[in-house]
Short mmCIF file of C-alpha atoms in Angstrom, two decimals:
data_model
loop_
_atom_site.label_atom_id
_atom_site.label_comp_id
_atom_site.label_asym_id
_atom_site.label_seq_id
_atom_site.Cartn_x
_atom_site.Cartn_y
_atom_site.Cartn_z
CA MET Q 1 29.17 0.67 11.34
CA LEU Q 2 29.47 1.37 7.63
CA LYS Q 3 32.94 1.25 6.09
CA LEU Q 4 33.77 2.38 2.55
CA LYS Q 5 37.12 2.14 0.76
CA VAL Q 6 38.06 5.21 -1.28
CA HIS Q 7 40.31 5.43 -4.35
CA ILE Q 8 40.67 8.53 -6.51
CA ASN Q 9 42.69 8.17 -9.73
CA GLY Q 10 43.85 4.79 -8.48
CA GLN Q 11 45.19 6.10 -5.16
CA PRO Q 12 43.75 6.57 -1.68
CA PRO Q 13 43.39 10.34 -1.18
CA GLN Q 14 45.70 11.81 1.44
CA ASP Q 15 42.75 13.66 2.89
CA LEU Q 16 39.01 13.61 2.22
CA ASP Q 17 36.71 16.47 3.18
CA VAL Q 18 33.78 14.96 5.05
CA ALA Q 19 32.51 18.17 6.67
CA ASP Q 20 29.36 18.11 4.52
CA ALA Q 21 28.91 14.31 4.54
CA TYR Q 22 25.97 12.76 6.37
CA LEU Q 23 23.87 9.59 6.52
CA VAL Q 24 20.19 9.22 5.64
CA GLY Q 25 17.75 6.47 6.49
CA SER Q 26 15.20 4.73 4.27
CA ASP Q 27 12.93 7.81 4.36
CA ASP Q 28 15.78 10.15 3.28
CA GLN Q 29 15.82 11.73 6.74
CA PRO Q 30 19.37 12.41 8.01
CA VAL Q 31 20.42 10.29 10.97
CA ARG Q 32 22.87 11.14 13.72
CA ALA Q 33 26.30 9.73 12.90
CA GLU Q 34 30.02 10.36 13.24
CA ILE Q 35 31.83 10.23 9.89
CA ARG Q 36 35.61 10.18 9.69
CA TYR Q 37 38.24 9.29 7.11
CA ARG Q 38 41.35 7.34 8.09
CA GLY Q 39 43.86 5.63 5.84
CA ASN Q 40 41.83 4.86 2.74
CA THR Q 41 38.54 4.13 4.51
CA LEU Q 42 35.49 6.13 5.46
CA PHE Q 43 34.04 5.10 8.82
CA CYS Q 44 30.38 5.96 9.40
CA ASP Q 45 29.34 5.28 12.98
CA LYS Q 46 25.58 5.84 13.15
CA ARG Q 47 23.64 6.03 16.39
CA THR Q 48 20.51 4.23 15.18
CA PRO Q 49 20.14 0.72 13.75
CA GLY Q 50 18.97 -0.03 10.24
CA LEU Q 51 19.97 0.61 6.67
CA ALA Q 52 21.61 3.92 5.79
CA ALA Q 53 22.99 5.72 2.74
CA LEU Q 54 26.01 8.01 2.74
CA VAL Q 55 25.60 11.45 1.13
CA LEU Q 56 28.76 13.41 0.40
CA PRO Q 57 30.19 15.97 -2.04
CA TRP Q 58 31.92 14.32 -5.00
CA THR Q 59 33.76 15.82 -7.95
CA ILE Q 60 32.99 14.49 -11.43
CA SER Q 61 34.68 16.11 -14.42
CA GLY Q 62 32.15 17.96 -16.56
CA VAL Q 63 29.36 17.34 -14.04
CA GLY Q 64 30.59 19.38 -11.10
CA ARG Q 65 31.21 18.97 -7.41
CA VAL Q 66 27.78 17.86 -6.24
CA MET Q 67 26.21 15.89 -3.42
CA LEU Q 68 25.87 12.22 -4.33
CA SER Q 69 24.35 9.35 -2.39
CA THR Q 70 25.13 5.67 -2.12
CA ALA Q 71 22.36 3.10 -2.07
CA LEU Q 72 21.00 2.07 1.32
CA LEU Q 73 23.62 -0.18 2.94
CA GLN Q 74 23.63 -2.53 5.88
CA ASP Q 75 26.36 -2.67 8.48
CA ARG Q 76 29.09 -5.20 7.79
CA GLU Q 77 32.70 -5.78 8.67
CA LYS Q 78 34.01 -5.83 5.10
CA PRO Q 79 34.29 -2.31 3.63
CA TYR Q 80 32.21 -1.33 0.61
CA ASN Q 81 33.77 0.30 -2.44
CA LEU Q 82 32.64 3.95 -2.30
CA GLN Q 83 32.48 4.64 -6.05
CA VAL Q 84 30.68 1.38 -6.74
CA GLU Q 85 28.06 2.20 -4.12
CA LEU Q 86 27.68 5.76 -5.41
CA LEU Q 87 27.03 4.33 -8.85
CA ARG Q 88 24.55 1.82 -7.43
CA GLY Q 89 22.72 4.66 -5.65
CA ARG Q 90 22.58 6.77 -8.80
CA ILE Q 91 21.33 3.93 -10.98
CA LEU Q 92 18.48 3.32 -8.53
CA LYS Q 93 17.54 7.02 -8.59
CA ASP Q 94 17.64 7.15 -12.38
CA TRP Q 95 15.45 4.04 -12.53
CA ARG Q 96 12.90 5.37 -10.05
CA LYS Q 97 12.66 8.73 -11.79
CA LYS Q 98 12.30 7.02 -15.16
CA ASP Q 99 9.17 5.44 -13.74
CA ASP Q 100 7.99 8.57 -11.92
CA TRP Q 101 8.50 10.94 -14.85
CA GLY Q 102 9.32 9.01 -17.96
CA TYR Q 103 5.87 7.68 -18.77
CA VAL Q 104 3.93 10.83 -17.95
CA TYR Q 105 4.84 12.42 -21.28
CA ARG Q 106 5.13 9.47 -23.68
CA GLY Q 107 8.10 7.82 -22.01
CA PRO Q 108 11.85 8.56 -21.80
CA SER Q 109 13.90 9.14 -24.92
CA SER Q 110 15.78 6.33 -26.66
CA ASP Q 111 19.03 8.08 -25.71
CA PHE Q 112 18.17 7.64 -22.05
CA THR Q 113 17.26 3.98 -22.53
CA ASP Q 114 20.46 3.18 -24.43
CA ASN Q 115 22.75 5.07 -22.04
CA PHE Q 116 21.04 3.62 -18.99
CA ALA Q 117 21.67 0.10 -20.32
CA ALA Q 118 25.34 1.00 -20.84
CA VAL Q 119 25.64 2.32 -17.27
CA ARG Q 120 24.09 -0.85 -15.85
CA SER Q 121 26.62 -2.89 -17.83
CA ILE Q 122 29.49 -0.84 -16.38
CA PHE Q 123 28.06 -1.37 -12.88
CA ALA Q 124 27.86 -5.13 -13.45
CA ASP Q 125 31.50 -5.17 -14.58
CA ALA Q 126 32.56 -3.15 -11.53
CA LEU Q 127 30.76 -5.58 -9.20
CA ALA Q 128 32.45 -8.54 -10.86
CA THR Q 129 35.92 -6.98 -10.63
CA GLU Q 130 37.90 -8.21 -7.63
CA ASP Q 131 40.57 -5.52 -7.94
CA GLU Q 132 39.29 -2.60 -5.82
CA VAL Q 133 41.19 0.04 -7.78
CA ALA Q 134 39.97 -1.25 -11.14
CA ALA Q 135 36.41 -1.47 -9.81
CA SER Q 136 36.51 2.12 -8.58
CA ARG Q 137 37.81 3.33 -11.96
CA LEU Q 138 35.00 1.53 -13.77
CA ALA Q 139 32.40 2.89 -11.39
CA GLU Q 140 33.74 6.42 -11.72
CA SER Q 141 33.34 6.31 -15.51
CA GLY Q 142 29.79 5.00 -15.16
CA LEU Q 143 28.94 7.59 -12.52
CA LYS Q 144 29.57 10.47 -14.92
CA THR Q 145 27.16 9.03 -17.49
CA ALA Q 146 24.59 8.14 -14.82
CA VAL Q 147 24.41 11.73 -13.56
CA GLU Q 148 24.35 13.16 -17.08
CA ILE Q 149 21.45 10.99 -18.24
CA GLY Q 150 19.62 11.76 -14.99
CA GLU Q 151 19.90 15.47 -15.74
CA ALA Q 152 18.82 14.91 -19.34
CA LEU Q 153 15.76 12.98 -18.15
CA THR Q 154 15.02 15.78 -15.68
CA MET Q 155 15.10 18.42 -18.40
CA GLU Q 156 13.01 16.32 -20.77
CA HIS Q 157 10.38 16.00 -18.06
CA ALA Q 158 10.62 19.71 -17.19
CA ASN Q 159 10.32 20.85 -20.79
CA ARG Q 160 7.27 18.72 -21.50
CA GLY Q 161 5.68 19.85 -18.24
CA LEU Q 162 6.17 23.52 -19.08
CA VAL Q 163 4.68 23.05 -22.55
CA TYR Q 164 1.67 21.20 -21.14
CA ARG Q 165 1.01 23.87 -18.49
CA ARG Q 166 1.34 26.70 -20.99
CA ASP Q 167 -0.84 25.01 -23.59
CA HIS Q 168 -3.54 24.48 -20.95
CA ARG Q 169 -3.20 28.08 -19.73
CA GLU Q 170 -2.03 27.03 -16.28
CA LEU Q 171 0.72 29.67 -16.34
CA VAL Q 172 -1.53 32.70 -16.85
CA ASP Q 173 -1.46 33.47 -13.12
CA LEU Q 174 2.11 32.33 -12.41
CA ASP Q 175 3.97 34.67 -10.06
CA PHE Q 176 7.39 35.41 -11.53
CA GLY Q 177 9.42 37.58 -9.21
CA CYS Q 178 12.44 38.50 -7.13
CA TRP Q 179 13.35 40.10 -3.79
CA ILE Q 180 13.89 43.84 -3.69
CA GLU Q 181 16.40 45.76 -1.60
CA PRO Q 182 14.42 48.47 0.22
CA ASP Q 183 17.26 51.01 0.25
CA CYS Q 184 17.74 50.87 -3.53
CA THR Q 185 15.35 53.25 -5.30
CA GLU Q 186 17.38 54.21 -8.36
CA LYS Q 187 15.48 54.44 -11.63
CA THR Q 188 17.71 51.87 -13.35
CA TYR Q 189 16.96 49.38 -10.60
CA GLN Q 190 13.22 50.03 -10.81
CA ASP Q 191 13.21 49.81 -14.60
CA ARG Q 192 14.93 46.41 -14.50
CA LEU Q 193 12.47 45.17 -11.91
CA PHE Q 194 9.42 46.35 -13.84
CA GLU Q 195 10.78 44.98 -17.12
CA SER Q 196 11.29 41.48 -15.75
CA PHE Q 197 8.79 40.57 -13.04
CA ASN Q 198 5.12 40.65 -12.10
CA TYR Q 199 5.78 39.91 -8.43
CA ALA Q 200 8.21 41.14 -5.76
CA THR Q 201 9.10 40.16 -2.20
CA VAL Q 202 9.60 43.00 0.26
CA PRO Q 203 11.64 41.99 3.33
CA MET Q 204 9.79 42.73 6.57
CA ASP Q 205 12.06 40.92 8.98
CA TRP Q 206 12.24 42.25 12.49
CA ARG Q 207 15.65 43.90 12.12
CA THR Q 208 14.51 45.79 9.01
CA VAL Q 209 11.30 47.07 10.60
CA GLU Q 210 12.45 47.71 14.18
CA PRO Q 211 16.28 47.85 14.37
CA PHE Q 212 16.04 49.60 17.76
CA GLU Q 213 13.31 48.95 20.28
CA GLN Q 214 10.21 51.04 19.49
CA GLU Q 215 12.07 52.81 16.65
CA PHE Q 216 10.44 51.80 13.37
CA GLN Q 217 11.88 52.21 9.89
CA TRP Q 218 8.72 52.35 7.79
CA GLY Q 219 9.94 54.83 5.17
CA PRO Q 220 11.65 52.46 2.68
CA LEU Q 221 8.89 49.86 3.07
CA ASP Q 222 6.13 52.44 2.58
CA TYR Q 223 7.88 53.69 -0.55
CA TRP Q 224 8.24 50.23 -2.11
CA VAL Q 225 4.75 49.02 -1.23
CA SER Q 226 3.33 52.18 -2.80
CA TRP Q 227 5.54 51.95 -5.92
CA LEU Q 228 4.81 48.25 -6.51
CA THR Q 229 1.09 48.81 -6.01
CA GLN Q 230 1.05 51.64 -8.55
CA LYS Q 231 2.89 49.46 -11.06
CA GLY Q 232 0.46 46.58 -10.60
CA ILE Q 233 3.16 44.23 -9.29
CA ALA Q 234 1.97 41.66 -6.75
CA ILE Q 235 3.67 41.94 -3.36
CA LYS Q 236 4.82 39.37 -0.83
CA ALA Q 237 5.90 40.30 2.70
CA GLY Q 238 8.94 38.18 3.44
CA GLN Q 239 10.35 36.61 6.58
CA LEU Q 240 8.29 38.39 9.26
CA LEU Q 241 9.32 35.70 11.74
CA ARG Q 242 12.84 34.55 10.97
CA PHE Q 243 15.23 33.90 13.83
CA HIS Q 244 18.49 34.11 11.91
CA PRO Q 245 21.22 36.33 13.45
CA ARG Q 246 20.97 38.69 10.45
CA THR Q 247 17.20 39.19 10.74
CA VAL Q 248 16.77 39.50 14.52
CA PRO Q 249 17.33 42.97 16.06
CA ASP Q 250 20.14 43.12 18.60
CA TRP Q 251 17.87 44.49 21.32
CA LEU Q 252 15.79 41.31 21.30
CA TYR Q 253 18.64 39.32 22.85
CA ILE Q 254 17.96 40.92 26.24
CA TRP Q 255 14.91 38.61 26.34
CA GLU Q 256 16.87 35.46 25.54
CA GLY Q 257 15.56 32.68 27.75
CA ASP Q 258 12.27 34.51 28.33
CA PHE Q 259 10.08 32.92 25.67
CA ASP Q 260 6.84 34.58 26.80
CA SER Q 261 8.33 38.06 26.30
CA ILE Q 262 9.81 37.12 22.90
CA ARG Q 263 6.49 35.64 21.77
CA ASP Q 264 4.57 38.75 22.86
CA ASN Q 265 7.01 41.03 21.07
CA ALA Q 266 6.88 38.82 17.98
CA PHE Q 267 3.08 38.98 18.03
CA GLU Q 268 3.21 42.78 18.09
CA HIS Q 269 5.74 42.86 15.24
CA VAL Q 270 3.64 40.63 12.96
CA LEU Q 271 0.39 42.40 13.86
CA ARG Q 272 1.94 45.81 13.26
CA CYS Q 273 3.12 44.81 9.75
CA VAL Q 274 -0.15 43.13 8.77
CA GLN Q 275 -2.32 45.99 9.96
CA ARG Q 276 -0.15 48.55 8.16
CA TYR Q 277 0.05 46.79 4.79
CA GLY Q 278 -2.65 44.11 4.89
CA SER Q 279 -4.84 45.56 2.11
CA LYS Q 280 -1.93 45.89 -0.34
CA ILE Q 281 -0.08 42.62 0.08
CA GLU Q 282 -1.21 39.35 -1.49
CA TYR Q 283 1.22 36.94 0.20
CA TRP Q 284 2.61 36.75 3.73
CA ASP Q 285 5.30 34.49 5.16
CA ILE Q 286 3.84 33.23 8.42
CA ALA Q 287 7.27 31.90 9.43
CA THR Q 288 10.61 31.42 7.70
CA GLY Q 289 13.16 28.79 8.63
CA LEU Q 290 11.99 28.22 12.20
CA HIS Q 291 12.79 24.54 11.79
CA VAL Q 292 16.55 25.26 11.73
CA GLU Q 293 17.35 28.96 12.29
CA ASN Q 294 17.09 29.24 16.04
CA CYS Q 295 19.47 31.89 17.34
CA LEU Q 296 17.35 32.34 20.49
CA LYS Q 297 17.38 28.62 21.35
CA PHE Q 298 13.69 27.78 21.22
CA SER Q 299 12.39 24.33 22.05
CA MET Q 300 10.45 22.31 19.48
CA GLU Q 301 7.18 23.21 21.23
CA GLN Q 302 8.07 26.90 21.15
CA ILE Q 303 8.91 26.71 17.42
CA MET Q 304 5.47 25.30 16.74
CA GLU Q 305 3.82 27.91 18.96
CA LEU Q 306 5.51 30.76 17.09
CA THR Q 307 4.48 29.25 13.76
CA HIS Q 308 0.90 28.92 14.96
CA MET Q 309 0.89 32.49 16.26
CA GLY Q 310 2.13 33.91 12.94
CA SER Q 311 -0.56 31.99 11.07
CA LYS Q 312 -3.38 33.16 13.35
CA VAL Q 313 -2.41 36.83 13.14
CA ILE Q 314 -2.26 36.79 9.34
CA LYS Q 315 -5.43 34.75 8.88
CA LYS Q 316 -7.41 37.02 11.21
CA ASN Q 317 -6.14 40.37 9.93
CA ALA Q 318 -5.55 39.60 6.23
CA PRO Q 319 -8.02 36.79 5.53
CA LYS Q 320 -7.98 37.23 1.75
CA SER Q 321 -4.20 36.96 1.45
CA VAL Q 322 -2.17 33.79 0.92
CA ALA Q 323 -0.26 32.55 3.98
CA VAL Q 324 3.03 30.82 3.14
CA LEU Q 325 4.99 28.46 5.40
CA ASP Q 326 8.57 29.15 4.30
CA VAL Q 327 11.24 26.42 4.46
CA VAL Q 328 14.97 27.11 4.21
CA MET Q 329 17.80 24.60 3.61
CA PRO Q 330 15.14 22.17 2.34
CA TRP Q 331 17.40 19.13 1.94
CA GLY Q 332 17.82 19.14 5.71
CA ASP Q 333 21.58 18.47 5.67
CA TYR Q 334 21.88 20.13 9.08
CA PHE Q 335 19.54 17.71 10.85
CA GLY Q 336 22.16 15.02 11.41
CA HIS Q 337 24.24 17.27 13.67
CA ASN Q 338 21.84 19.97 14.91
CA PRO Q 339 19.74 18.68 17.83
CA ARG Q 340 17.76 21.96 18.01
CA SER Q 341 16.24 21.51 14.59
CA LEU Q 342 13.47 19.75 12.71
CA TRP Q 343 13.82 17.95 9.41
CA PRO Q 344 12.03 20.20 6.83
CA LEU Q 345 9.52 17.57 5.68
CA LYS Q 346 8.75 16.67 9.28
CA TYR Q 347 8.25 20.35 10.14
CA VAL Q 348 5.66 20.76 7.38
CA GLU Q 349 3.97 17.52 8.42
CA GLN Q 350 3.83 18.61 12.07
CA CYS Q 351 2.34 21.98 11.07
CA LEU Q 352 -0.37 20.19 9.11
CA ASN Q 353 -1.07 17.77 11.94
CA ALA Q 354 -1.22 20.64 14.46
CA GLY Q 355 -3.93 22.37 12.43
CA ILE Q 356 -1.78 25.41 11.60
CA GLU Q 357 -3.46 27.30 8.77
CA PHE Q 358 -1.33 28.03 5.75
CA ASP Q 359 -2.17 28.11 2.05
CA ALA Q 360 1.14 27.30 0.40
CA ILE Q 361 4.54 25.80 1.17
CA GLY Q 362 7.55 27.99 0.39
CA LEU Q 363 11.03 26.66 -0.44
CA GLN Q 364 14.27 28.60 -0.54
CA VAL Q 365 16.68 26.87 -2.92
CA PHE Q 366 20.27 28.10 -2.68
CA MET Q 367 23.40 26.23 -3.65
CA GLY Q 368 27.06 26.83 -4.36
CA ALA Q 369 28.30 28.36 -1.11
CA GLU Q 370 29.30 27.26 2.37
CA GLU Q 371 26.36 25.54 4.15
CA TYR Q 372 24.55 25.31 0.78
CA PRO Q 373 26.19 22.42 -1.10
CA CYS Q 374 25.51 21.99 -4.79
CA ARG Q 375 23.12 19.36 -6.19
CA ASP Q 376 22.55 18.10 -9.72
CA LEU Q 377 19.30 18.85 -11.54
CA MET Q 378 17.64 15.51 -10.78
CA GLU Q 379 18.07 16.15 -7.04
CA VAL Q 380 16.56 19.62 -7.43
CA SER Q 381 13.53 18.28 -9.28
CA SER Q 382 13.09 15.43 -6.79
CA LEU Q 383 13.13 17.93 -3.92
CA LEU Q 384 10.25 19.89 -5.44
CA ASP Q 385 8.32 16.65 -5.92
CA GLN Q 386 8.77 15.75 -2.25
CA PHE Q 387 7.25 19.00 -1.03
CA GLY Q 388 4.63 18.98 -3.76
CA SER Q 389 3.32 15.69 -2.38
CA PHE Q 390 1.68 17.52 0.56
CA GLY Q 391 -1.10 18.63 -1.78
CA LYS Q 392 -0.62 22.37 -1.29
CA PRO Q 393 0.63 24.90 -3.86
CA LEU Q 394 4.41 25.22 -3.81
CA HIS Q 395 6.16 28.60 -3.94
CA VAL Q 396 9.87 28.88 -4.65
CA THR Q 397 10.25 31.84 -2.31
CA ALA Q 398 13.93 32.44 -3.07
CA ALA Q 399 16.44 30.80 -5.37
CA GLY Q 400 20.04 31.67 -6.05
CA VAL Q 401 23.48 30.52 -7.14
CA PRO Q 402 26.70 32.55 -7.41
CA SER Q 403 28.12 34.19 -10.52
CA SER Q 404 31.68 34.12 -9.18
CA THR Q 405 33.89 32.00 -6.92
CA GLU Q 406 35.52 35.04 -5.30
CA PRO Q 407 34.58 36.21 -1.78
CA ASP Q 408 31.69 38.67 -1.91
CA GLN Q 409 32.59 41.54 0.39
CA LEU Q 410 29.22 43.22 -0.20
CA ASP Q 411 27.00 40.38 0.95
CA ALA Q 412 25.39 40.41 4.39
CA SER Q 413 28.15 38.24 5.85
CA GLY Q 414 30.89 40.60 4.61
CA GLY Q 415 32.50 37.87 2.54
CA GLN Q 416 32.41 35.24 5.29
CA LEU Q 417 29.98 33.00 3.37
CA ALA Q 418 32.61 31.35 1.16
CA VAL Q 419 31.66 30.10 -2.29
CA GLN Q 420 34.34 27.45 -2.86
CA PRO Q 421 33.18 24.96 -0.18
CA GLY Q 422 29.70 24.83 -1.73
CA GLY Q 423 30.82 22.99 -4.84
CA TRP Q 424 29.93 23.83 -8.43
CA TRP Q 425 27.67 22.74 -11.27
CA HIS Q 426 29.29 21.67 -14.57
CA ALA Q 427 32.03 24.30 -14.22
CA PRO Q 428 33.23 26.72 -11.51
CA TRP Q 429 30.68 29.48 -10.98
CA ASP Q 430 30.75 32.44 -13.33
CA GLN Q 431 28.08 34.52 -15.09
CA GLN Q 432 27.56 31.97 -17.86
CA VAL Q 433 27.21 29.03 -15.47
CA GLN Q 434 24.79 31.03 -13.33
CA SER Q 435 22.78 31.87 -16.45
CA ARG Q 436 22.58 28.23 -17.53
CA TRP Q 437 21.49 27.20 -14.04
CA VAL Q 438 18.75 29.87 -14.07
CA ASP Q 439 17.46 28.49 -17.35
CA ALA Q 440 17.47 24.87 -16.12
CA PHE Q 441 16.03 25.60 -12.69
CA TYR Q 442 13.16 27.71 -13.97
CA HIS Q 443 12.17 25.07 -16.50
CA ILE Q 444 12.18 22.46 -13.74
CA ALA Q 445 10.15 24.54 -11.30
CA ILE Q 446 7.63 25.95 -13.76
CA GLY Q 447 7.14 22.53 -15.32
CA LYS Q 448 5.71 21.22 -12.03
CA PRO Q 449 1.89 21.40 -11.92
CA PHE Q 450 1.89 22.35 -8.23
CA VAL Q 451 4.40 25.24 -8.48
CA THR Q 452 2.50 28.54 -8.63
CA SER Q 453 5.24 31.04 -7.80
CA VAL Q 454 8.97 31.30 -8.51
CA CYS Q 455 11.02 34.08 -6.93
CA TRP Q 456 14.70 34.80 -7.44
CA THR Q 457 16.78 36.10 -4.57
CA HIS Q 458 17.86 39.76 -4.58
CA LEU Q 459 17.77 41.58 -7.88
CA SER Q 460 21.26 43.09 -7.51
CA ASP Q 461 24.57 42.59 -5.75
CA ARG Q 462 24.25 45.88 -3.90
CA LYS Q 463 25.60 45.87 -0.35
CA GLY Q 464 23.67 43.73 2.12
CA HIS Q 465 22.30 41.01 -0.18
CA PHE Q 466 21.84 37.55 1.33
CA PHE Q 467 23.70 35.15 -0.97
CA PRO Q 468 27.14 35.83 -2.52
CA HIS Q 469 27.15 37.04 -6.15
CA ALA Q 470 23.59 35.80 -6.68
CA GLY Q 471 22.06 39.01 -8.04
CA LEU Q 472 20.87 39.30 -11.63
CA LEU Q 473 22.48 42.74 -11.68
CA SER Q 474 25.97 43.65 -10.52
CA SER Q 475 26.64 46.01 -7.63
CA THR Q 476 26.70 48.85 -10.19
CA LEU Q 477 23.35 47.65 -11.64
CA GLU Q 478 24.83 46.32 -14.85
CA THR Q 479 22.96 43.31 -16.22
CA LYS Q 480 24.48 39.86 -15.93
CA ALA Q 481 23.93 37.01 -18.38
CA SER Q 482 21.42 35.57 -15.90
CA TYR Q 483 19.26 38.70 -16.17
CA ASN Q 484 19.02 38.28 -19.93
CA GLU Q 485 18.21 34.60 -19.41
CA MET Q 486 15.41 35.61 -17.06
CA LEU Q 487 13.94 37.83 -19.75
CA SER Q 488 14.11 34.95 -22.22
CA MET Q 489 12.38 32.73 -19.70
CA LYS Q 490 9.60 35.27 -19.28
CA LYS Q 491 9.03 35.33 -23.04
CA GLU Q 492 8.92 31.55 -23.13
CA ILE Q 493 6.26 31.46 -20.41
CA TRP Q 494 4.18 34.23 -21.99
CA PRO Q 495 5.13 34.34 -25.70
CA GLU Q 496 3.96 37.56 -27.33
CA GLY Q 497 2.76 35.78 -30.44
CA GLY Q 498 0.59 33.31 -28.55
CA ILE Q 499 1.31 29.79 -27.38
CA VAL Q 500 4.40 28.26 -28.96
CA ALA Q 501 3.90 24.93 -30.67
CA GLU Q 502 5.15 21.93 -28.68
CA ALA Q 503 7.62 20.84 -31.36
CA GLU Q 504 9.37 24.21 -31.22
CA VAL Q 505 10.11 23.79 -27.54
CA VAL Q 506 10.94 20.09 -27.45
CA GLU Q 507 13.72 20.70 -29.94
CA ARG Q 508 15.44 23.05 -27.45
CA PRO Q 509 19.11 21.93 -27.17
CA TRP Q 510 19.07 20.40 -23.70
CA GLU Q 511 22.38 18.62 -24.28
CA GLN Q 512 24.16 21.54 -22.60
CA TYR Q 513 22.83 20.17 -19.31
#
């Protein structure tokens, strides 16, 4: 069992929220464990032997409330000091990423080198301090700097990567898009879409297409596919097979427990969509989130069979299109407590080993709401690297963060998907914080040589959107700061006056991150 003493501002907290805490093994895969806080100690009772690291949300002034990880620890009777181990874990990550990224583009900056040496000195002092409270205070001060220099290194790497890709014309064919809401056809909405993006995702989930058995709602989809085609905007058909309660039609539940009938109906749904729109759509999701979203209680074998079926239908009926295996909740936080799930990286690996045909890996990156805890920029960049290591193009199929901390009564959950428990980045979520995150995230993603498509979540906050307050437009279609940032990003990728000189971009004031 792992034990960790906790002190915040010199005192043991009366209560510590461990709902989002989990353990990971040496391969970063979550492990089954019971985590509880009693007195001033965290008790982590894992069910498998071996080293483990604790991941939990932690608040750092000026940095945010983000998920942080200790180093890998061995079981022992004497408790560890939580802040000291969080600092140890962060120093190791900064050091590894310095090696992974820092020497690709002429090495890390002198600021990183100097600050990293200072953080290591603070860590050494904390280790040498016998007073637990004093040690935790020292470690807390070092932790803030360690996360900040990690984010600065991340943005330095991202900026240089973007410049390199643009200078070598690797971004000419980049897909830069967002999801559309089929019921919204107002001219203002369409103008904003056309002004900003060269690519759009049209939702073709089962509930949208066939809300009642054998009653199909093709009208809105036909309209949007036709409009996007006329405008020359590339189209992706999203989440054909997604077994989330919001995307599965109610009538399908009568077949719960009868997998053969569900599979046959799913086959007809996918085939129907592909045959109707196959010649006009460039990208198809063969499956979305089957590794975790499992409202009909499929077994692991059935999950793989459905994935294989979706791939075969698309490859046979739309052979020239790109088939995307879409991953949701890509950090896999859920895996430690959800026995009916697969770890995202393991799911992709099993699909490859099973011979399932797909052309690209899709990732949905949401943070800042319940079930979607916030991460710092280094963690975001590292996540993309992990999935990029499979050797296939990587599509960010949906990304989003809130622009407010208030409940969003217009989202698909009716305000039930709370923002506050998801943490925050640098400051509580508002339009300006959302805009800054858009800028940082897009530089990170587009700076990766294997990322070929980046898609924001829904364009507006009109009723029914997936993630709270994540639209680039308000519910009344007024532009947010993030929309203007998206336009600036587009100009940076494709500058009207030609390729921008490297020096002009490197001098961008990244210190805000």
